[in-house]
PDB file of C-alpha atoms in Angstrom:
ATOM      1  CA  MET A   1     123.233 -78.349 155.659  1.00 50.00           C
ATOM      2  CA  THR A   2     122.878 -76.269 152.286  1.00 53.00           C
ATOM      3  CA  SER A   3     120.189 -77.615 149.152  1.00 53.00           C
ATOM      4  CA  CYS A   4     120.113 -75.747 146.124  1.00 61.00           C
ATOM      5  CA  LYS A   5     116.490 -76.345 144.107  1.00 59.00           C
ATOM      6  CA  LYS A   6     118.515 -76.444 140.847  1.00 81.00           C
ATOM      7  CA  THR A   7     116.427 -74.959 137.728  1.00 90.00           C
ATOM      8  CA  ASP A   8     116.739 -75.629 134.477  1.00 92.00           C
ATOM      9  CA  ASP A   9     117.810 -73.314 131.832  1.00 94.00           C
ATOM     10  CA  ILE A  10     115.710 -72.827 128.818  1.00 94.00           C
ATOM     11  CA  ASP A  11     117.377 -71.927 126.915  1.00 93.00           C
ATOM     12  CA  GLN A  12     119.217 -75.182 126.713  1.00 94.00           C
ATOM     13  CA  ILE A  13     116.836 -76.922 126.878  1.00 94.00           C
ATOM     14  CA  PHE A  14     114.129 -75.074 124.418  1.00 95.00           C
ATOM     15  CA  THR A  15     115.718 -72.570 122.334  1.00 91.00           C
ATOM     16  CA  SER A  16     116.295 -73.093 118.694  1.00 92.00           C
ATOM     17  CA  LYS A  17     115.087 -76.825 118.636  1.00 91.00           C
ATOM     18  CA  THR A  18     113.549 -78.816 116.783  1.00 93.00           C
ATOM     19  CA  TRP A  19     111.420 -81.677 118.787  1.00 96.00           C
ATOM     20  CA  TYR A  20     110.212 -85.077 117.739  1.00 96.00           C
ATOM     21  CA  MET A  21     106.718 -86.510 119.175  1.00 97.00           C
ATOM     22  CA  THR A  22     108.049 -90.141 119.957  1.00 95.00           C
ATOM     23  CA  SER A  23     105.719 -91.152 122.394  1.00 96.00           C
ATOM     24  CA  GLY A  24     102.560 -89.717 124.549  1.00 97.00           C
ATOM     25  CA  MET A  25      99.522 -90.713 126.860  1.00 98.00           C
ATOM     26  CA  ILE A  26      96.263 -89.583 125.697  1.00 98.00           C
ATOM     27  CA  GLN A  27      92.611 -90.180 128.199  1.00 97.00           C
ATOM     28  CA  GLY A  28      94.772 -92.164 130.222  1.00 97.00           C
ATOM     29  CA  GLN A  29      95.986 -95.043 126.980  1.00 97.00           C
ATOM     30  CA  PRO A  30      99.422 -94.654 126.014  1.00 98.00           C
ATOM     31  CA  ILE A  31     100.043 -94.342 122.317  1.00 97.00           C
ATOM     32  CA  THR A  32     100.798 -97.392 120.508  1.00 96.00           C
ATOM     33  CA  GLY A  33     100.132 -99.109 117.909  1.00 95.00           C
ATOM     34  CA  GLU A  34     100.062 -97.061 114.055  1.00 95.00           C
ATOM     35  CA  ASN A  35      99.306 -94.377 115.818  1.00 95.00           C
ATOM     36  CA  LEU A  36     102.543 -93.900 117.175  1.00 95.00           C
ATOM     37  CA  LYS A  37     104.231 -95.535 113.851  1.00 94.00           C
ATOM     38  CA  LYS A  38     102.077 -91.957 112.670  1.00 94.00           C
ATOM     39  CA  PHE A  39     105.253 -90.070 114.565  1.00 95.00           C
ATOM     40  CA  PHE A  40     108.372 -92.119 112.718  1.00 92.00           C
ATOM     41  CA  THR A  41     107.124 -91.556 108.815  1.00 89.00           C
ATOM     42  CA  SER A  42     108.769 -88.154 108.002  1.00 90.00           C
ATOM     43  CA  ASP A  43     110.744 -85.570 109.616  1.00 89.00           C
ATOM     44  CA  LYS A  44     108.586 -82.701 108.926  1.00 92.00           C
ATOM     45  CA  THR A  45     105.399 -84.148 111.110  1.00 95.00           C
ATOM     46  CA  TYR A  46     105.028 -84.622 113.942  1.00 97.00           C
ATOM     47  CA  VAL A  47     107.727 -82.492 115.509  1.00 97.00           C
ATOM     48  CA  LEU A  48     107.390 -78.669 117.591  1.00 97.00           C
ATOM     49  CA  ASN A  49     110.566 -75.605 116.602  1.00 96.00           C
ATOM     50  CA  PHE A  50     110.980 -73.731 119.336  1.00 96.00           C
ATOM     51  CA  GLY A  51     112.252 -70.360 118.407  1.00 94.00           C
ATOM     52  CA  SER A  52     112.715 -67.323 120.590  1.00 93.00           C
ATOM     53  CA  GLY A  53     109.075 -66.864 122.658  1.00 92.00           C
ATOM     54  CA  ALA A  54     107.988 -68.106 118.867  1.00 96.00           C
ATOM     55  CA  LEU A  55     107.262 -71.952 118.296  1.00 96.00           C
ATOM     56  CA  SER A  56     106.405 -73.413 114.499  1.00 96.00           C
ATOM     57  CA  GLY A  57     105.293 -76.861 113.544  1.00 96.00           C
ATOM     58  CA  ALA A  58     103.431 -79.641 112.213  1.00 96.00           C
ATOM     59  CA  LEU A  59     100.909 -83.048 113.778  1.00 96.00           C
ATOM     60  CA  SER A  60     100.610 -85.081 110.469  1.00 92.00           C
ATOM     61  CA  ALA A  61     100.629 -83.391 106.918  1.00 84.00           C
ATOM     62  CA  GLY A  62      99.331 -79.681 106.506  1.00 84.00           C
ATOM     63  CA  LEU A  63      98.829 -79.749 109.577  1.00 92.00           C
ATOM     64  CA  SER A  64     100.987 -76.763 110.840  1.00 95.00           C
ATOM     65  CA  LEU A  65     100.606 -74.981 114.239  1.00 96.00           C
ATOM     66  CA  ASN A  66     102.635 -71.644 115.126  1.00 97.00           C
ATOM     67  CA  GLY A  67     102.261 -69.776 118.092  1.00 97.00           C
ATOM     68  CA  THR A  68     104.010 -68.673 121.346  1.00 97.00           C
ATOM     69  CA  TRP A  69     105.608 -70.297 123.967  1.00 97.00           C
ATOM     70  CA  ALA A  70     106.707 -69.620 127.582  1.00 97.00           C
ATOM     71  CA  ALA A  71     108.480 -71.666 130.289  1.00 97.00           C
ATOM     72  CA  ASN A  72     110.018 -71.018 133.808  1.00 96.00           C
ATOM     73  CA  GLY A  73     112.380 -72.757 134.279  1.00 95.00           C
ATOM     74  CA  LYS A  74     112.560 -72.866 138.065  1.00 96.00           C
ATOM     75  CA  THR A  75     108.728 -74.561 137.962  1.00 96.00           C
ATOM     76  CA  ASN A  76     108.419 -76.386 135.527  1.00 97.00           C
ATOM     77  CA  ASP A  77     105.692 -74.756 133.766  1.00 98.00           C
ATOM     78  CA  MET A  78     104.702 -74.013 130.370  1.00 98.00           C
ATOM     79  CA  LYS A  79     102.333 -72.047 128.393  1.00 98.00           C
ATOM     80  CA  LEU A  80     101.473 -73.539 124.582  1.00 97.00           C
ATOM     81  CA  GLN A  81      99.543 -70.872 122.970  1.00 97.00           C
ATOM     82  CA  PHE A  82      98.910 -71.429 118.965  1.00 96.00           C
ATOM     83  CA  THR A  83      97.662 -68.911 116.448  1.00 94.00           C
ATOM     84  CA  GLY A  84      94.434 -68.802 114.311  1.00 88.00           C
ATOM     85  CA  SER A  85      92.758 -71.771 114.704  1.00 85.00           C
ATOM     86  CA  PRO A  86      94.543 -75.140 113.966  1.00 88.00           C
ATOM     87  CA  THR A  87      91.584 -77.962 113.611  1.00 88.00           C
ATOM     88  CA  ALA A  88      92.854 -81.501 112.521  1.00 90.00           C
ATOM     89  CA  GLU A  89      91.253 -83.938 110.604  1.00 88.00           C
ATOM     90  CA  ASN A  90      91.779 -86.920 112.566  1.00 93.00           C
ATOM     91  CA  PRO A  91      90.518 -87.506 116.170  1.00 96.00           C
ATOM     92  CA  PHE A  92      94.521 -88.832 116.546  1.00 97.00           C
ATOM     93  CA  ASP A  93      96.120 -85.030 116.001  1.00 96.00           C
ATOM     94  CA  SER A  94      92.642 -83.160 117.922  1.00 96.00           C
ATOM     95  CA  ASN A  95      93.901 -85.397 121.081  1.00 97.00           C
ATOM     96  CA  LEU A  96      97.343 -84.178 120.310  1.00 97.00           C
ATOM     97  CA  LEU A  97      96.671 -80.958 119.818  1.00 96.00           C
ATOM     98  CA  ASN A  98      93.907 -80.820 122.446  1.00 96.00           C
ATOM     99  CA  ILE A  99      96.990 -82.073 124.897  1.00 98.00           C
ATOM    100  CA  LEU A 100      99.229 -79.166 123.495  1.00 98.00           C
ATOM    101  CA  ARG A 101      96.983 -76.532 123.964  1.00 96.00           C
ATOM    102  CA  ASN A 102      96.553 -77.770 127.447  1.00 98.00           C
ATOM    103  CA  VAL A 103      99.512 -78.066 128.449  1.00 98.00           C
ATOM    104  CA  VAL A 104     100.943 -76.578 131.835  1.00 98.00           C
ATOM    105  CA  ARG A 105     104.430 -78.052 132.513  1.00 98.00           C
ATOM    106  CA  TYR A 106     107.198 -79.655 131.139  1.00 98.00           C
ATOM    107  CA  SER A 107     109.639 -82.190 132.245  1.00 97.00           C
ATOM    108  CA  GLY A 108     113.248 -83.300 130.904  1.00 95.00           C
ATOM    109  CA  ASP A 109     116.480 -82.224 129.523  1.00 95.00           C
ATOM    110  CA  GLU A 110     117.788 -80.873 126.473  1.00 94.00           C
ATOM    111  CA  ASN A 111     117.893 -84.790 124.421  1.00 94.00           C
ATOM    112  CA  ILE A 112     114.160 -85.308 126.262  1.00 95.00           C
ATOM    113  CA  VAL A 113     111.228 -83.610 127.017  1.00 97.00           C
ATOM    114  CA  THR A 114     107.546 -84.450 127.648  1.00 98.00           C
ATOM    115  CA  LEU A 115     104.630 -81.704 127.893  1.00 98.00           C
ATOM    116  CA  TYR A 116     101.114 -82.045 130.008  1.00 98.00           C
ATOM    117  CA  ALA A 117      98.289 -81.182 130.193  1.00 98.00           C
ATOM    118  CA  ASP A 118      97.344 -83.545 133.039  1.00 97.00           C
ATOM    119  CA  GLY A 119      98.647 -86.629 134.456  1.00 95.00           C
ATOM    120  CA  ASP A 120      96.875 -88.906 132.174  1.00 98.00           C
ATOM    121  CA  ASN A 121      97.878 -86.104 129.077  1.00 98.00           C
ATOM    122  CA  TYR A 122     101.544 -85.801 127.711  1.00 98.00           C
ATOM    123  CA  ILE A 123     103.536 -85.605 124.982  1.00 98.00           C
ATOM    124  CA  GLY A 124     107.007 -87.544 124.507  1.00 97.00           C
ATOM    125  CA  PHE A 125     109.275 -85.820 122.615  1.00 97.00           C
ATOM    126  CA  SER A 126     113.190 -86.662 121.509  1.00 95.00           C
ATOM    127  CA  SER A 127     115.499 -83.625 119.920  1.00 93.00           C
ATOM    128  CA  LYS A 128     116.014 -86.586 117.622  1.00 90.00           C
ATOM    129  CA  ARG A 129     114.330 -88.547 114.838  1.00 83.00           C
ATOM    130  CA  SER A 130     114.470 -92.138 114.569  1.00 74.00           C
ATOM    131  CA  ALA A 131     112.550 -95.437 114.219  1.00 63.00           C
ATOM    132  CA  GLN A 132     111.548 -96.139 117.640  1.00 55.00           C
ATOM    133  CA  SER A 133     109.993 -94.660 120.693  1.00 51.00           C
ATOM    134  CA  GLU A 134     113.428 -93.942 123.324  1.00 49.00           C
ATOM    135  CA  TYR A 135     110.766 -94.112 126.079  1.00 46.00           C
TER     136      TYR A 135
END
């Protein structure tokens, strides 16, 4: 018998893509209600754009994110680093920013991705902005 370890195509999943936040878990609690609705109010908020090693995006209006990213398609390890010190003005964005700063791995494919800080803190993304969560 033979076995093969699948390796993700990092470029296909991330490079030149915009990812829209659609779901998540903060301190073991799912994002629901008014906070969940925030994800679907605009194509310009709660979004990450991945370039070739570069990262940009936004949480709520006025909170822009810029930096770098790296991922390993064999181990699914991932790291995001932000330029400057983005500061959130509300607790929800502060929690999301903390998760993004502490991302250690990803799961998913070119349609749906989840970025994990740990098992209790993660953010789900979709490659398309829809009116509701795809999860």
